[in-house]
């Protein structure tokens, strides 16, 4: 499951282990396409990583903090530290590979 | 939304032959392209080696191709494809005037002559972007450079300028627009290369060097790897095997876009193979879901 959160909630979530952040916006076409793909991937990685969706329009501070200049952007955190980032739409297999290589 | 069996992008010999073969195999086809086939065909002087059409002019060849397709009830949808997304079991095809869905896709869009600027691919997604409307929100209070290739991009510039503090607009076409306000238009500037350091993007040109928070390149032609995110390239061409399959399941490519020789009959032949491979894929897909 991909959980939609805002920047205040982000401060309070448990960041131990692997977290996958999806930075998006409602009017961004590729973001909309990526959302269902990420949802499927999140099911495959249930229990191994936590998935969050962040609207960059509503949460500009968080987007700035992670240096997001283009969306969709998928950021992988390990124990709260940014370890990898992928920008743009990616097909499911490639997205799965991207997440699993960061586990 | 109707989900087509096969969406075909391109109406040159590869795309048309793929559509004809798909139709013979009783598949529903969405054929996206140009009602006049392809400029590369219709503008050719004479073609001497196309089987069954000796010494044919490009114009006549193009007419023969279109007549064949029309006689089989194949329609061409004139729309510009912005992106093809592999959604797992189907493809979402985003076009200028709407979205489509298909179970498989054949890319027969021809050879693109577009060359990225030095630095462009390196900083793509990190300061370089192809979609101003996508990233506009991230430019609140920031500055951006737009390298534009058609008058249609002026709308994107305005959208970005509503959020950005300043937009430098560098038209690479005959500019006759009336952009103003915080958009600074400079004509006759040829971009050379792109660099990005410490959060600033730099565009070197034949005149000044421009700097901003990010650079947008709005080309009319999209490189195949941008058209289909995740697509594996082989140099400037789409990487395919003998069945015309790409690295993305259900997505095939044929014609000039797969590489030389750039011959009409080779393109048509590959179109035939791509369509038959798409048909096999559809059968597998059907079996898997039954």
mmCIF file with all atom_site columns, N, CA and C in Angstrom, chain B residues 146 148-155 157-158 169-181 183-189:
data_model
loop_
_atom_site.group_PDB
_atom_site.id
_atom_site.type_symbol
_atom_site.label_atom_id
_atom_site.label_alt_id
_atom_site.label_comp_id
_atom_site.label_asym_id
_atom_site.label_entity_id
_atom_site.label_seq_id
_atom_site.pdbx_PDB_ins_code
_atom_site.Cartn_x
_atom_site.Cartn_y
_atom_site.Cartn_z
_atom_site.occupancy
_atom_site.B_iso_or_equiv
_atom_site.pdbx_formal_charge
_atom_site.auth_seq_id
_atom_site.auth_comp_id
_atom_site.auth_asym_id
_atom_site.auth_atom_id
_atom_site.pdbx_PDB_model_num
ATOM 1  N N  . UNK B 1 146 ? 13.724 28.132 -20.965 1.00 0.00 ? 146 UNK B N  1
ATOM 2  C CA . UNK B 1 146 ? 12.987 27.243 -21.871 1.00 0.00 ? 146 UNK B CA 1
ATOM 3  C C  . UNK B 1 146 ? 13.619 27.325 -23.258 1.00 0.00 ? 146 UNK B C  1
ATOM 4  N N  . UNK B 1 148 ? 12.670 26.383 -26.805 1.00 0.00 ? 148 UNK B N  1
ATOM 5  C CA . UNK B 1 148 ? 11.395 26.039 -27.423 1.00 0.00 ? 148 UNK B CA 1
ATOM 6  C C  . UNK B 1 148 ? 11.536 25.835 -28.926 1.00 0.00 ? 148 UNK B C  1
ATOM 7  N N  . UNK B 1 149 ? 10.744 24.884 -29.451 1.00 0.00 ? 149 UNK B N  1
ATOM 8  C CA . UNK B 1 149 ? 10.859 24.538 -30.873 1.00 0.00 ? 149 UNK B CA 1
ATOM 9  C C  . UNK B 1 149 ? 9.586  24.775 -31.675 1.00 0.00 ? 149 UNK B C  1
ATOM 10 N N  . UNK B 1 150 ? 8.507  25.193 -31.007 1.00 0.00 ? 150 UNK B N  1
ATOM 11 C CA . UNK B 1 150 ? 7.293  25.498 -31.766 1.00 0.00 ? 150 UNK B CA 1
ATOM 12 C C  . UNK B 1 150 ? 6.434  26.499 -31.004 1.00 0.00 ? 150 UNK B C  1
ATOM 13 N N  . UNK B 1 151 ? 5.566  27.180 -31.733 1.00 0.00 ? 151 UNK B N  1
ATOM 14 C CA . UNK B 1 151 ? 4.725  28.216 -31.135 1.00 0.00 ? 151 UNK B CA 1
ATOM 15 C C  . UNK B 1 151 ? 3.831  27.646 -30.026 1.00 0.00 ? 151 UNK B C  1
ATOM 16 N N  . UNK B 1 152 ? 3.540  26.343 -30.109 1.00 0.00 ? 152 UNK B N  1
ATOM 17 C CA . UNK B 1 152 ? 2.699  25.710 -29.092 1.00 0.00 ? 152 UNK B CA 1
ATOM 18 C C  . UNK B 1 152 ? 3.360  25.765 -27.716 1.00 0.00 ? 152 UNK B C  1
ATOM 19 N N  . UNK B 1 153 ? 4.680  25.917 -27.700 1.00 0.00 ? 153 UNK B N  1
ATOM 20 C CA . UNK B 1 153 ? 5.397  25.940 -26.418 1.00 0.00 ? 153 UNK B CA 1
ATOM 21 C C  . UNK B 1 153 ? 5.169  27.231 -25.643 1.00 0.00 ? 153 UNK B C  1
ATOM 22 N N  . UNK B 1 154 ? 4.658  28.257 -26.332 1.00 0.00 ? 154 UNK B N  1
ATOM 23 C CA . UNK B 1 154 ? 4.436  29.546 -25.666 1.00 0.00 ? 154 UNK B CA 1
ATOM 24 C C  . UNK B 1 154 ? 3.428  29.397 -24.532 1.00 0.00 ? 154 UNK B C  1
ATOM 25 N N  . UNK B 1 155 ? 2.464  28.484 -24.724 1.00 0.00 ? 155 UNK B N  1
ATOM 26 C CA . UNK B 1 155 ? 1.467  28.223 -23.692 1.00 0.00 ? 155 UNK B CA 1
ATOM 27 C C  . UNK B 1 155 ? 2.125  27.605 -22.456 1.00 0.00 ? 155 UNK B C  1
ATOM 28 N N  . UNK B 1 157 ? 5.176  28.027 -21.586 1.00 0.00 ? 157 UNK B N  1
ATOM 29 C CA . UNK B 1 157 ? 5.989  29.072 -20.971 1.00 0.00 ? 157 UNK B CA 1
ATOM 30 C C  . UNK B 1 157 ? 5.114  29.934 -20.063 1.00 0.00 ? 157 UNK B C  1
ATOM 31 N N  . UNK B 1 158 ? 3.907  30.259 -20.529 1.00 0.00 ? 158 UNK B N  1
ATOM 32 C CA . UNK B 1 158 ? 2.997  31.079 -19.728 1.00 0.00 ? 158 UNK B CA 1
ATOM 33 C C  . UNK B 1 158 ? 2.590  30.356 -18.458 1.00 0.00 ? 158 UNK B C  1
ATOM 34 N N  . UNK B 1 169 ? 13.038 32.632 -22.286 1.00 0.00 ? 169 UNK B N  1
ATOM 35 C CA . UNK B 1 169 ? 12.436 31.857 -23.373 1.00 0.00 ? 169 UNK B CA 1
ATOM 36 C C  . UNK B 1 169 ? 13.288 32.018 -24.629 1.00 0.00 ? 169 UNK B C  1
ATOM 37 N N  . UNK B 1 170 ? 13.856 30.909 -25.076 1.00 0.00 ? 170 UNK B N  1
ATOM 38 C CA . UNK B 1 170 ? 14.749 30.960 -26.240 1.00 0.00 ? 170 UNK B CA 1
ATOM 39 C C  . UNK B 1 170 ? 14.133 30.206 -27.416 1.00 0.00 ? 170 UNK B C  1
ATOM 40 N N  . UNK B 1 171 ? 13.350 30.882 -28.246 1.00 0.00 ? 171 UNK B N  1
ATOM 41 C CA . UNK B 1 171 ? 12.695 30.192 -29.362 1.00 0.00 ? 171 UNK B CA 1
ATOM 42 C C  . UNK B 1 171 ? 13.700 29.762 -30.431 1.00 0.00 ? 171 UNK B C  1
ATOM 43 N N  . UNK B 1 172 ? 13.587 28.514 -30.869 1.00 0.00 ? 172 UNK B N  1
ATOM 44 C CA . UNK B 1 172 ? 14.433 27.987 -31.944 1.00 0.00 ? 172 UNK B CA 1
ATOM 45 C C  . UNK B 1 172 ? 13.618 27.900 -33.235 1.00 0.00 ? 172 UNK B C  1
ATOM 46 N N  . UNK B 1 173 ? 12.562 28.717 -33.300 1.00 0.00 ? 173 UNK B N  1
ATOM 47 C CA . UNK B 1 173 ? 11.701 28.755 -34.488 1.00 0.00 ? 173 UNK B CA 1
ATOM 48 C C  . UNK B 1 173 ? 11.421 30.221 -34.787 1.00 0.00 ? 173 UNK B C  1
ATOM 49 N N  . UNK B 1 174 ? 10.738 30.480 -35.871 1.00 0.00 ? 174 UNK B N  1
ATOM 50 C CA . UNK B 1 174 ? 10.339 31.834 -36.279 1.00 0.00 ? 174 UNK B CA 1
ATOM 51 C C  . UNK B 1 174 ? 9.339  32.354 -35.246 1.00 0.00 ? 174 UNK B C  1
ATOM 52 N N  . UNK B 1 175 ? 9.812  33.162 -34.286 1.00 0.00 ? 175 UNK B N  1
ATOM 53 C CA . UNK B 1 175 ? 8.953  33.612 -33.188 1.00 0.00 ? 175 UNK B CA 1
ATOM 54 C C  . UNK B 1 175 ? 8.106  34.807 -33.585 1.00 0.00 ? 175 UNK B C  1
ATOM 55 N N  . UNK B 1 176 ? 6.793  34.693 -33.385 1.00 0.00 ? 176 UNK B N  1
ATOM 56 C CA . UNK B 1 176 ? 5.903  35.816 -33.687 1.00 0.00 ? 176 UNK B CA 1
ATOM 57 C C  . UNK B 1 176 ? 4.882  35.976 -32.573 1.00 0.00 ? 176 UNK B C  1
ATOM 58 N N  . UNK B 1 177 ? 5.262  35.516 -31.370 1.00 0.00 ? 177 UNK B N  1
ATOM 59 C CA . UNK B 1 177 ? 4.322  35.549 -30.244 1.00 0.00 ? 177 UNK B CA 1
ATOM 60 C C  . UNK B 1 177 ? 4.358  36.872 -29.507 1.00 0.00 ? 177 UNK B C  1
ATOM 61 N N  . UNK B 1 178 ? 3.619  36.927 -28.406 1.00 0.00 ? 178 UNK B N  1
ATOM 62 C CA . UNK B 1 178 ? 3.618  38.153 -27.607 1.00 0.00 ? 178 UNK B CA 1
ATOM 63 C C  . UNK B 1 178 ? 3.754  37.824 -26.120 1.00 0.00 ? 178 UNK B C  1
ATOM 64 N N  . UNK B 1 179 ? 4.747  36.992 -25.806 1.00 0.00 ? 179 UNK B N  1
ATOM 65 C CA . UNK B 1 179 ? 5.025  36.669 -24.416 1.00 0.00 ? 179 UNK B CA 1
ATOM 66 C C  . UNK B 1 179 ? 5.616  37.898 -23.740 1.00 0.00 ? 179 UNK B C  1
ATOM 67 N N  . UNK B 1 180 ? 5.221  38.111 -22.495 1.00 0.00 ? 180 UNK B N  1
ATOM 68 C CA . UNK B 1 180 ? 5.734  39.292 -21.793 1.00 0.00 ? 180 UNK B CA 1
ATOM 69 C C  . UNK B 1 180 ? 5.775  39.056 -20.307 1.00 0.00 ? 180 UNK B C  1
ATOM 70 N N  . UNK B 1 181 ? 5.681  40.123 -19.540 1.00 0.00 ? 181 UNK B N  1
ATOM 71 C CA . UNK B 1 181 ? 5.719  40.013 -18.085 1.00 0.00 ? 181 UNK B CA 1
ATOM 72 C C  . UNK B 1 181 ? 7.063  39.497 -17.629 1.00 0.00 ? 181 UNK B C  1
ATOM 73 N N  . UNK B 1 183 ? 8.450  36.842 -18.551 1.00 0.00 ? 183 UNK B N  1
ATOM 74 C CA . UNK B 1 183 ? 9.087  35.981 -19.558 1.00 0.00 ? 183 UNK B CA 1
ATOM 75 C C  . UNK B 1 183 ? 9.973  36.861 -20.438 1.00 0.00 ? 183 UNK B C  1
ATOM 76 N N  . UNK B 1 184 ? 11.239 36.538 -20.452 1.00 0.00 ? 184 UNK B N  1
ATOM 77 C CA . UNK B 1 184 ? 12.175 37.301 -21.284 1.00 0.00 ? 184 UNK B CA 1
ATOM 78 C C  . UNK B 1 184 ? 12.488 36.488 -22.531 1.00 0.00 ? 184 UNK B C  1
ATOM 79 N N  . UNK B 1 185 ? 12.041 36.991 -23.670 1.00 0.00 ? 185 UNK B N  1
ATOM 80 C CA . UNK B 1 185 ? 12.235 36.265 -24.930 1.00 0.00 ? 185 UNK B CA 1
ATOM 81 C C  . UNK B 1 185 ? 13.507 36.761 -25.618 1.00 0.00 ? 185 UNK B C  1
ATOM 82 N N  . UNK B 1 186 ? 14.379 35.826 -25.992 1.00 0.00 ? 186 UNK B N  1
ATOM 83 C CA . UNK B 1 186 ? 15.557 36.196 -26.782 1.00 0.00 ? 186 UNK B CA 1
ATOM 84 C C  . UNK B 1 186 ? 15.623 35.293 -28.008 1.00 0.00 ? 186 UNK B C  1
ATOM 85 N N  . UNK B 1 187 ? 15.553 35.905 -29.178 1.00 0.00 ? 187 UNK B N  1
ATOM 86 C CA . UNK B 1 187 ? 15.580 35.119 -30.420 1.00 0.00 ? 187 UNK B CA 1
ATOM 87 C C  . UNK B 1 187 ? 17.020 34.981 -30.918 1.00 0.00 ? 187 UNK B C  1
ATOM 88 N N  . UNK B 1 188 ? 17.186 34.071 -31.883 1.00 0.00 ? 188 UNK B N  1
ATOM 89 C CA . UNK B 1 188 ? 18.483 33.869 -32.546 1.00 0.00 ? 188 UNK B CA 1
ATOM 90 C C  . UNK B 1 188 ? 19.614 33.496 -31.591 1.00 0.00 ? 188 UNK B C  1
ATOM 91 N N  . UNK B 1 189 ? 19.275 32.709 -30.591 1.00 0.00 ? 189 UNK B N  1
ATOM 92 C CA . UNK B 1 189 ? 20.307 32.190 -29.693 1.00 0.00 ? 189 UNK B CA 1
ATOM 93 C C  . UNK B 1 189 ? 20.364 30.687 -29.896 1.00 0.00 ? 189 UNK B C  1
#
